[in-house]
Coordinates of C-alpha atoms in Angstrom, one line a residue:
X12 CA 20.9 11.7 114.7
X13 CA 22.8 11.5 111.9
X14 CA 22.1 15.1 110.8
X15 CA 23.0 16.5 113.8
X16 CA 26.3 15.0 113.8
X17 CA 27.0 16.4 109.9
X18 CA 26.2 19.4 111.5
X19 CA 28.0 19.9 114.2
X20 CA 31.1 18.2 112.1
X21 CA 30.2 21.2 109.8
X22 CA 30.6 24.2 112.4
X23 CA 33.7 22.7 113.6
X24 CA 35.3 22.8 110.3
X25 CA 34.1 26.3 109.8
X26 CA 35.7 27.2 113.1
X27 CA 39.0 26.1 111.9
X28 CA 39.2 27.2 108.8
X29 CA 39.9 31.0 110.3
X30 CA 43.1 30.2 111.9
X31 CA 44.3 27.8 109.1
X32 CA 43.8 30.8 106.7
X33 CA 45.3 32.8 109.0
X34 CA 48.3 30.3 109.2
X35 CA 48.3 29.8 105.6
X36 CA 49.1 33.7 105.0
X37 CA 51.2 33.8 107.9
X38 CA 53.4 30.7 105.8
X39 CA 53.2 32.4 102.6
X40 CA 54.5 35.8 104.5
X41 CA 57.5 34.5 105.9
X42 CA 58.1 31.9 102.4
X43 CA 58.2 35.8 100.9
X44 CA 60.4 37.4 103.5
X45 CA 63.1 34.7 102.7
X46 CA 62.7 35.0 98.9
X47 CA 62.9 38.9 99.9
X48 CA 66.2 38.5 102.1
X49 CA 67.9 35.9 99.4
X50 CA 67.0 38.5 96.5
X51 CA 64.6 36.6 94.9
X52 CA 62.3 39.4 94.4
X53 CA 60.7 38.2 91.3
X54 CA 59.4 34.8 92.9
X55 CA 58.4 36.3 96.3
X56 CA 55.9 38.5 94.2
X57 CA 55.0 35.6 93.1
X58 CA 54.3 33.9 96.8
X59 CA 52.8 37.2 97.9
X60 CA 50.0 37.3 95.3
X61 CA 48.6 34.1 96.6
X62 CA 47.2 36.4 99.7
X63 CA 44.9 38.6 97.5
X64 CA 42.3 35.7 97.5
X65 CA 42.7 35.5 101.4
X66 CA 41.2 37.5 103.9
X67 CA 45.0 38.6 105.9
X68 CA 45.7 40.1 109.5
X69 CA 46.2 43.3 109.7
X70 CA 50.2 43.3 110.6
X71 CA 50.5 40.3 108.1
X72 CA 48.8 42.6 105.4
X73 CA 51.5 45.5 106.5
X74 CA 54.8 43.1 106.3
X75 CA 53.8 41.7 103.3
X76 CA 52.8 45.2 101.3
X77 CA 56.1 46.4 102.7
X78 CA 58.0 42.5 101.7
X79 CA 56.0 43.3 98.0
X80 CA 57.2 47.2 98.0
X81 CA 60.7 46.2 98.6
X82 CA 60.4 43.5 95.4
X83 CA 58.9 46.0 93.6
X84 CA 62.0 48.6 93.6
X85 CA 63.6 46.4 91.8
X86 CA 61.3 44.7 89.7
X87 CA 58.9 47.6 88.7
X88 CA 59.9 50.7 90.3
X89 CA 56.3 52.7 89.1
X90 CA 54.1 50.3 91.1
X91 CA 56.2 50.1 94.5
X92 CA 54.6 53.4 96.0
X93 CA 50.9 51.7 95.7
X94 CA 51.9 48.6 97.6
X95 CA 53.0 50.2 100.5
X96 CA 50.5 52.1 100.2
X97 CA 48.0 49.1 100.8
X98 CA 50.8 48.5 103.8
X99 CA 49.8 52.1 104.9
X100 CA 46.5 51.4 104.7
X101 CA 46.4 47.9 106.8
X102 CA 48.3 49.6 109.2
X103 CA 45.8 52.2 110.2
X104 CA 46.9 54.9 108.2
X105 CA 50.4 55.1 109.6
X106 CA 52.3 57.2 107.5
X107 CA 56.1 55.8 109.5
X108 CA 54.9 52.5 108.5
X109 CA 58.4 51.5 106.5
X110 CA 60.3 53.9 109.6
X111 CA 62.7 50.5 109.7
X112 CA 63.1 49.9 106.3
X113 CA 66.0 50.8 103.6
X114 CA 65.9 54.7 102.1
X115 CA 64.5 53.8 99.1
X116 CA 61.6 51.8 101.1
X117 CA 61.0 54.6 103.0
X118 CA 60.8 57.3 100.3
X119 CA 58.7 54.7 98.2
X120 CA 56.2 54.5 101.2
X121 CA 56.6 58.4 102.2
X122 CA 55.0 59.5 98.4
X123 CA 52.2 56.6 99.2
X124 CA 51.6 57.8 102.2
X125 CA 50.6 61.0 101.3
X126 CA 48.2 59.4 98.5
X127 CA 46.4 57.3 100.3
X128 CA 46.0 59.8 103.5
X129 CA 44.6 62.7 101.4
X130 CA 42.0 60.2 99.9
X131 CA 41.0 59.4 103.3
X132 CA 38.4 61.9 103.9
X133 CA 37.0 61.4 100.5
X134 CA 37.2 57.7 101.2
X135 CA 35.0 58.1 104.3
X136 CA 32.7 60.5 102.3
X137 CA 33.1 63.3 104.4
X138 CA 32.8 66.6 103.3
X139 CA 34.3 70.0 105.0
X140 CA 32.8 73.3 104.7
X141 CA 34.9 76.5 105.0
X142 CA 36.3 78.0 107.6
X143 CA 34.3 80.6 109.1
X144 CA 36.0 83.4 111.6
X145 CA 35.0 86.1 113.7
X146 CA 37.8 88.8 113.2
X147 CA 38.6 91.0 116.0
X148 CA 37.2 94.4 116.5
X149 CA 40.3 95.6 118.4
X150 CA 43.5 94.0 119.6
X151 CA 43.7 91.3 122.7
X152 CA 39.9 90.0 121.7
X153 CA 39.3 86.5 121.4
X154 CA 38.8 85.4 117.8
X155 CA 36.1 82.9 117.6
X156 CA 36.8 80.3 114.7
X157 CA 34.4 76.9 113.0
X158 CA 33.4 74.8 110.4
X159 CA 31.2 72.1 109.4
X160 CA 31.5 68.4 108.5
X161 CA 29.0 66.7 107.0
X162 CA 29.6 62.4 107.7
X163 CA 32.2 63.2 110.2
X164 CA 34.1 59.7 111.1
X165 CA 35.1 59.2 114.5
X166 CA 38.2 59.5 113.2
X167 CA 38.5 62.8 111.5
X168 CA 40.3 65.8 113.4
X169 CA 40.3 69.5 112.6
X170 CA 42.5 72.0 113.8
X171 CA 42.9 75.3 113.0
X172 CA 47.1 76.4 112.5
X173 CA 47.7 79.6 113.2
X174 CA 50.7 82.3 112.1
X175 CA 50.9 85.0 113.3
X176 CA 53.3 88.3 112.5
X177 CA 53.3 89.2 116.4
X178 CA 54.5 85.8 117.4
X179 CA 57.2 83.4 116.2
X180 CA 56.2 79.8 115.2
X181 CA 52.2 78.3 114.8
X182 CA 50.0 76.9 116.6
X183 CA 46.9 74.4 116.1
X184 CA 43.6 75.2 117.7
X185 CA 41.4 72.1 118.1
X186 CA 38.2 72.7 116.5
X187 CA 35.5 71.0 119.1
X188 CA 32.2 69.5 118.2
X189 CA 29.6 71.5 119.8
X190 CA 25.9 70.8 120.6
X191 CA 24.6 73.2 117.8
X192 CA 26.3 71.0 115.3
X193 CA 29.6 73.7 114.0
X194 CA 32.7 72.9 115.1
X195 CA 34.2 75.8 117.8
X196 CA 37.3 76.9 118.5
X197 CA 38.7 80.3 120.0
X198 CA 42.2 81.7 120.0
X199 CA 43.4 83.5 123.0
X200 CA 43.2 87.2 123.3
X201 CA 47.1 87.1 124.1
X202 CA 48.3 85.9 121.0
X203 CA 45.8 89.0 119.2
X204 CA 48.5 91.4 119.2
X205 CA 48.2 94.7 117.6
X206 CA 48.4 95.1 114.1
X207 CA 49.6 91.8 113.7
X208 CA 49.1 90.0 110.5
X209 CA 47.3 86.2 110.8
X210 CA 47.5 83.1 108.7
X211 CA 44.7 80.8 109.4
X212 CA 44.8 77.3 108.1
X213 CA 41.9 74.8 107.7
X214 CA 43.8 71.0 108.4
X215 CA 41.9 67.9 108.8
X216 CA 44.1 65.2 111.0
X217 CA 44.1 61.4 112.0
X218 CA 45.9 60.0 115.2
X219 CA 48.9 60.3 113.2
X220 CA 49.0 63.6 112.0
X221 CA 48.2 66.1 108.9
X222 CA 46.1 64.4 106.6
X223 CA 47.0 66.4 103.4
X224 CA 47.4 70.1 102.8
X225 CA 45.3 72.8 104.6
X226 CA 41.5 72.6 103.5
X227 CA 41.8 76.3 103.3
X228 CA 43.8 79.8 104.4
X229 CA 42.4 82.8 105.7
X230 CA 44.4 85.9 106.3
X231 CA 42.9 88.3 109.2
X232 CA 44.8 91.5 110.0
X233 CA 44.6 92.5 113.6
X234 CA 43.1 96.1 114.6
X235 CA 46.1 98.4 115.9
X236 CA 43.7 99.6 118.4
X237 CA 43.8 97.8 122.3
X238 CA 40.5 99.2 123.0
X239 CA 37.8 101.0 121.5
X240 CA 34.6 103.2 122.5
X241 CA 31.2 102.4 120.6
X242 CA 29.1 105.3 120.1
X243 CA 26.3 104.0 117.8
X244 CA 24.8 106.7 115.6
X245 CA 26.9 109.7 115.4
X246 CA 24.7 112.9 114.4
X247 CA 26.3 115.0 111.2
X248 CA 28.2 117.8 112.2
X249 CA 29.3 116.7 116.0
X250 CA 32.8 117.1 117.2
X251 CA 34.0 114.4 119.4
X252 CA 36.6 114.6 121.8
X253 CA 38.7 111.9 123.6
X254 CA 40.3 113.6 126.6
X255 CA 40.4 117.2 124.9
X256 CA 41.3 116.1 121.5
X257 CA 39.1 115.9 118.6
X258 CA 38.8 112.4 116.9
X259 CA 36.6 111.1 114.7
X260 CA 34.5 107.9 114.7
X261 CA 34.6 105.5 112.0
X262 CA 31.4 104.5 109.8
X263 CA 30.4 102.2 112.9
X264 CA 30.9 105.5 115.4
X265 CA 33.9 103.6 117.2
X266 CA 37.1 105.4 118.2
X267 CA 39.7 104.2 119.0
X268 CA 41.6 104.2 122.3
X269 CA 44.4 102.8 125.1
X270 CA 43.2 100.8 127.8
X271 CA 42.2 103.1 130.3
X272 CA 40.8 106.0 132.1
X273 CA 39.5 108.4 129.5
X274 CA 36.8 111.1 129.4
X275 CA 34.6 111.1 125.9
X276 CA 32.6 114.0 125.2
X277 CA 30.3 115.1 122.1
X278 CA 29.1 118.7 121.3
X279 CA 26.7 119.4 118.5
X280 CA 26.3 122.3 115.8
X281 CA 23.3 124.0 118.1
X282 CA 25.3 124.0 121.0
X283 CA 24.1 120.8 122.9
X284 CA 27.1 119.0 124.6
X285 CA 26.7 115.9 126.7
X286 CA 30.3 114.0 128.2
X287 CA 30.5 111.3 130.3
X288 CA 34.1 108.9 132.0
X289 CA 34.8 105.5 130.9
X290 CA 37.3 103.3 131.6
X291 CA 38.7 100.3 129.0
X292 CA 40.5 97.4 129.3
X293 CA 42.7 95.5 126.8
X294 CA 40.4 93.9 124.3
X295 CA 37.3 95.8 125.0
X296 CA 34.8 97.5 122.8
X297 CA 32.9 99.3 125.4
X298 CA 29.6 100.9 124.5
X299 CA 29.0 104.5 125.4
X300 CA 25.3 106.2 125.0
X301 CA 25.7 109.9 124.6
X302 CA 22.6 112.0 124.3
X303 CA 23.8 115.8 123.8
X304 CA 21.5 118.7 126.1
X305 CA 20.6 122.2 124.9
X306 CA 23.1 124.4 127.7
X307 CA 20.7 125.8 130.6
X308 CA 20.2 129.6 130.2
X309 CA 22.6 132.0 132.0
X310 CA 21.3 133.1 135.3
X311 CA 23.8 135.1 136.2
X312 CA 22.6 138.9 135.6
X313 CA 20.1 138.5 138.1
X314 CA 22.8 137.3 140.4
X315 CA 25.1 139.9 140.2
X316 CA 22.0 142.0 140.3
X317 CA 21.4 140.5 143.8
X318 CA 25.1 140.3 144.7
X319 CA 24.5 144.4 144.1
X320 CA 21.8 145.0 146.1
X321 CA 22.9 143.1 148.8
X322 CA 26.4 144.7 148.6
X323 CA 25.3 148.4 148.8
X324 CA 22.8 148.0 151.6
X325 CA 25.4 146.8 153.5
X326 CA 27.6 149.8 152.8
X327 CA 25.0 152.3 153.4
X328 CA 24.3 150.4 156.9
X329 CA 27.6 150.9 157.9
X330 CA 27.7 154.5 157.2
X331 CA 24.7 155.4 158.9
X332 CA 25.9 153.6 162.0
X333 CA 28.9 155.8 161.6
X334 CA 27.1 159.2 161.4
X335 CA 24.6 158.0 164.5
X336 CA 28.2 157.6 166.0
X337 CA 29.4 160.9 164.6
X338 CA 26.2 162.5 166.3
X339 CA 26.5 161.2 169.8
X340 CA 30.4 162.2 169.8
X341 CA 29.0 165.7 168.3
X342 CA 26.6 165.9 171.3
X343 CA 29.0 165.0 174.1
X344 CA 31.4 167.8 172.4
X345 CA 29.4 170.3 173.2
X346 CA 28.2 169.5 176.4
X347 CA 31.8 169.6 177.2
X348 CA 32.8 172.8 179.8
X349 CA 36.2 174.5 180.2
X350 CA 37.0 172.7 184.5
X351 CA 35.3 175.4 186.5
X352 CA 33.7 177.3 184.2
X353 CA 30.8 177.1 182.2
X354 CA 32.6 178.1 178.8
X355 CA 32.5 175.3 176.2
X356 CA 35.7 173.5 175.9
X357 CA 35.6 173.0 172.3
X358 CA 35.5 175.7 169.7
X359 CA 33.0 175.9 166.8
X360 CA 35.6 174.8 164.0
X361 CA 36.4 171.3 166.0
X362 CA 32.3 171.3 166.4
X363 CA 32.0 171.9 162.9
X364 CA 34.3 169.3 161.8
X365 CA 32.5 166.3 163.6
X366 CA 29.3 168.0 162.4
X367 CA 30.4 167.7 158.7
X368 CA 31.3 163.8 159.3
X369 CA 28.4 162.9 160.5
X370 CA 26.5 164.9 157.5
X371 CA 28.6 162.6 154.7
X372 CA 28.3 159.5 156.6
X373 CA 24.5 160.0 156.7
X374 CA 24.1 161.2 152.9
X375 CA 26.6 158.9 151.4
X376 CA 24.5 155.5 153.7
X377 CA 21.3 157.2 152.6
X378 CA 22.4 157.3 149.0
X379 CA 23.9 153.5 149.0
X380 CA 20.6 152.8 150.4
X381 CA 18.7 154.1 147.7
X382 CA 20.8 152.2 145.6
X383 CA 20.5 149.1 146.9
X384 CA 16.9 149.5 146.9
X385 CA 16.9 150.1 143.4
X386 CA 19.2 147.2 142.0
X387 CA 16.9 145.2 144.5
X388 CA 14.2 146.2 142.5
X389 CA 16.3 145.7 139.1
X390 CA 17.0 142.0 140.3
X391 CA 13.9 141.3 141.1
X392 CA 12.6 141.8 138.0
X393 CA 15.4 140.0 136.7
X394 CA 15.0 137.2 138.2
X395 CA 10.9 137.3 137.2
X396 CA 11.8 137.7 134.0
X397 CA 11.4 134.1 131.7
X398 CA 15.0 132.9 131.0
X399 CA 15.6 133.1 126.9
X400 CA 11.7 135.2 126.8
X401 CA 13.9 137.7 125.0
X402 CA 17.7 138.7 123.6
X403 CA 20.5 138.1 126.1
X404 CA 22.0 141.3 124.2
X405 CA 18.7 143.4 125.3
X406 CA 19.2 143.3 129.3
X407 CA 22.1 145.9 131.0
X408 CA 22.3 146.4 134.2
X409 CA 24.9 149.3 135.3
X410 CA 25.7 151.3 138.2
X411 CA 24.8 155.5 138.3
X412 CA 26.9 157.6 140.8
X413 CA 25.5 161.4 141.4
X414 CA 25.7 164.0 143.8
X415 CA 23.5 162.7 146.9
X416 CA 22.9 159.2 144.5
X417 CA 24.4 156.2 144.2
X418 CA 22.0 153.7 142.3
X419 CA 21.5 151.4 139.4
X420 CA 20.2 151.7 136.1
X421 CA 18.9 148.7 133.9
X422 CA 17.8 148.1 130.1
X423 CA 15.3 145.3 129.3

C-alpha cells in the first residue's frame, strides 16, 4: 500500500514539473524583457542563459532569442545575428520574425535568417538533383520541366522561376510529386513565344518563401518556328518544296512552317515525286510520311492516234453523205423537162457542175476514210505496244496528204 502511494505521489510530481518549467522560463523571459527595456543588457544575458538547461516553448524560445539579439547589439555586436537566428529557428523558420523590432534588430535577424534557412535543406538531409527540361521543338509547345529529391521533408517546396525575353516579369511553376517518383511541372505553350530567350531557375521553398539562392539556372532559347513538318529520313539529292518553294530540312528532316494550310511536296533525282496537304496548328510538330513514285508512262501518242482516227472517219462520213446528196440532186437535174416539151431544162455545163461536186465529195470521204483506217491501225498498235518497251524518241506518228490520199504515217 505504501508503494503504491510513493508512486502515484511520483507521477503527480512528474506531471507538474512541465508547467512549472514552463513557468520558470516564462519568469526568467519577462525578468529579461525588463532588464532589456531598462538597458541592462549585460545582466539580462545573464537571466537568459539560465533557459539553455530548460526545455522552452516555442514563442518563449522566439522572444527570448530576439530579447538576447537586442542585448547582444550592444554587448557583442558579432554574435547578435546567431541568436536570432535560434529565434528564427523556434519560430518555424520565419524569416519576419523581428518584423516589430528596431532597424538594427531587424537587419541583425534578416543576415540570420538567410543562414539558418539555406542550412535547412542540408539540415533535413535532403538532397536535390538537377533540373532536367524538355526544350521545345517549335514555338507555343509546352515545355515539360523535373527534378529529384532524395529525403524529401514534408516541408520542402520546389518551384521552378521562370524569365522569359517574350514576357515581362517571372513566374514560379510548382514542381508536383508524381507517382513515378520525379517531380513534374509544365509551362504553358502561351508563354513559349517565338525566339524568346528563357531563364530557368531551380528554388527550393518553405511556407515562408525562397529558402536560399536558385539550386540551379538553365537557359533554353525558344525555336522561331510556330510549327513544323517532320519528315523522317530525307533521301540525298531530293528537293523539297513547301507550297512551291524549295526548303530544306534540317539534320532531323523538319522544316519549318506557319500555322496553317500548306501543301509539302518531295521530288527525287530519278524523277519520282510524291506530295501530299497538311494543315498545322501553333505548337505542332506534325509528322508527314512521303514515299516518292516513279511518274506513270505517257499514254498520250496512242490517244491522239485514236483522237485521229476517230476525227477523219468522221470527216470522210460527212463527205460521202454529201456526194450521195450531190447524186440524187444530179439525177433529179436531168430528169428535169423544158414545161411542154420534152427538152431537158438544164444544160450540160449546170449538169457538169453538180457532177464534179459529187465526184470530190466522194474522193476527198473515200480518202479521209482510208486515212482513218490507217491511223486506226497506227493506234492500235500503239496502244498494244508495252509502255517504256522501247525509246519514247523512237515512235512518230504524222499525217500524209496526196492526190486521192489522206492518211497517216508512223515510225516505231
Amino acid at each position: 500500500m505504501r508503494a503504491l502511494l510513493g508512486a502515484a505521489v511520483a507521477v503527480c510530481c512528474l506531471l507538474a514539473a512541465v508547467p512549472a518549467r514552463a513557468q520558470d522560463a516564462a519568469a526568467i523571459v519577462a525578468k529579461a524583457r525588463d532588464q532589456v527595456d531598462s538597458g541592462n543588457y549585460a545582466d539580462a544575458l545573464r537571466t537568459l542563459s539560465a533557459l539553455k538547461s530548460k526545455n522552452v516553448p516555442p514563442q518563449l524560445a522566439v522572444e527570448a532569442g530576439l530579447l538576447e539579439t537586442t542585448a547582444l547589439l550592444v554587448t557583442n555586436a558579432d554574435a547578435a545575428s546567431q541568436a536570432c537566428g535560434r529565434a528564427i529557428i523556434a519560430a518555424g523558420y520565419d524569416p519576419d520574425v523581428a518584423r516589430d523590432l528596431s532597424p538594427k534588430v531587424r537587419d541583425a535577424c534578416r543576415a540570420a535568417a538567410k543562414k539558418v534557412r539555406g542550412e535547412r535543406v542540408a539540415g533535413d538531409k535532403a538532397t536535390i538533383g538537377k533540373l532536367e527540361i524538355e526544350a521545345p521543338e517549335v514555338a507555343f509547345q509546352p515545355v515539360r520541366l523535373s527534378t529529384t529529391v532524395e529525403n524529401r521533408p514534408a516541408w520542402l517546396r520546389m518551384v521552378a522561376r521562370v524569365e522569359s525575353s517574350g514576357i515581362e516579369g517571372a513566374f514560379d511553376v510548382p514542381l508536383i510529386p508524381s507517382d513515378e517518383g520525379p517531380l513534374l511541372g509544365t509551362l504553358d505553350p502561351s508563354w513559349i513565344r517565338p525566339s524568346a530567350k528563357l531563364s530557368i531557375k531551380l528554388v527550393a521553398q518553405d511556407r515562408f518563401g525562397d529558402l536560399n539562392e536558385a539550386v540551379e539556372t538553365r537557359k533554353v532559347d525558344v525555336p522561331a518556328a510556330e510549327a513544323a513538318v517532320a519528315l523522317g529520313t530525307v533521301p540525298d539529292g531530293a528537293k523539297v518544296t513547301l507550297d512551291g518553294q524549295v526548303i530544306v530540312p534540317d539534320g532531323k528532316g523538319r522544316i519549318a512552317a506557319p500555322a496553317g494550310k500548306h501543301e509539302v511536296a518531295m521530288s527525287l533525282t530519278s524523277g519520282a515525286y510524291a506530295e501530299a496537304e497538311i494543315e498545322l496548328s501553333k505548337g505542332e510538330v506534325a509528322r508527314l510520311a512521303l514515299a516518292p513514285q516513279a511518274p506513270s508512262p505517257s499514254r498520250a501518242l496512242p490517244w491522239v492516234a485514236t483522237g485521229t482516227a476517230v476525227a477523219l472517219g468522221v470527216a470522210g462520213g460527212v463527205l460521202l453523205i454529201n456526194s450521195e446528196a450531190r447524186r440524187s440532186e444530179l439525177e433529179d437535174a436531168a430528169k428535169e423537162r423544158e414545161p411542154g416539151t420534152d427538152l431537158p431544162a438544164n444544160d450540160f455545163s449546170t449538169l457538169q457542175d453538180i457532177d464534179d461536186e459529187r465526184k470530190l465529195f466522194q474522193y476527198v470521204g473515200i480518202g479521209l476514210l482510208s486515212g482513218a483506217g490507217a491511223v486506226a491501225v497506227t493506234a492500235t498498235v500503239l496502244w498494244l505496244v508495252p509502255v517504256g518497251g522501247g525509246s519514247s524518241s523512237s515512235a512518230s506518228i504524222e499525217p500524209v496528204i496526196s492526190p486521192g490520199f489522206i492518211g497517216a504515217r508512223g515510225r516505231f
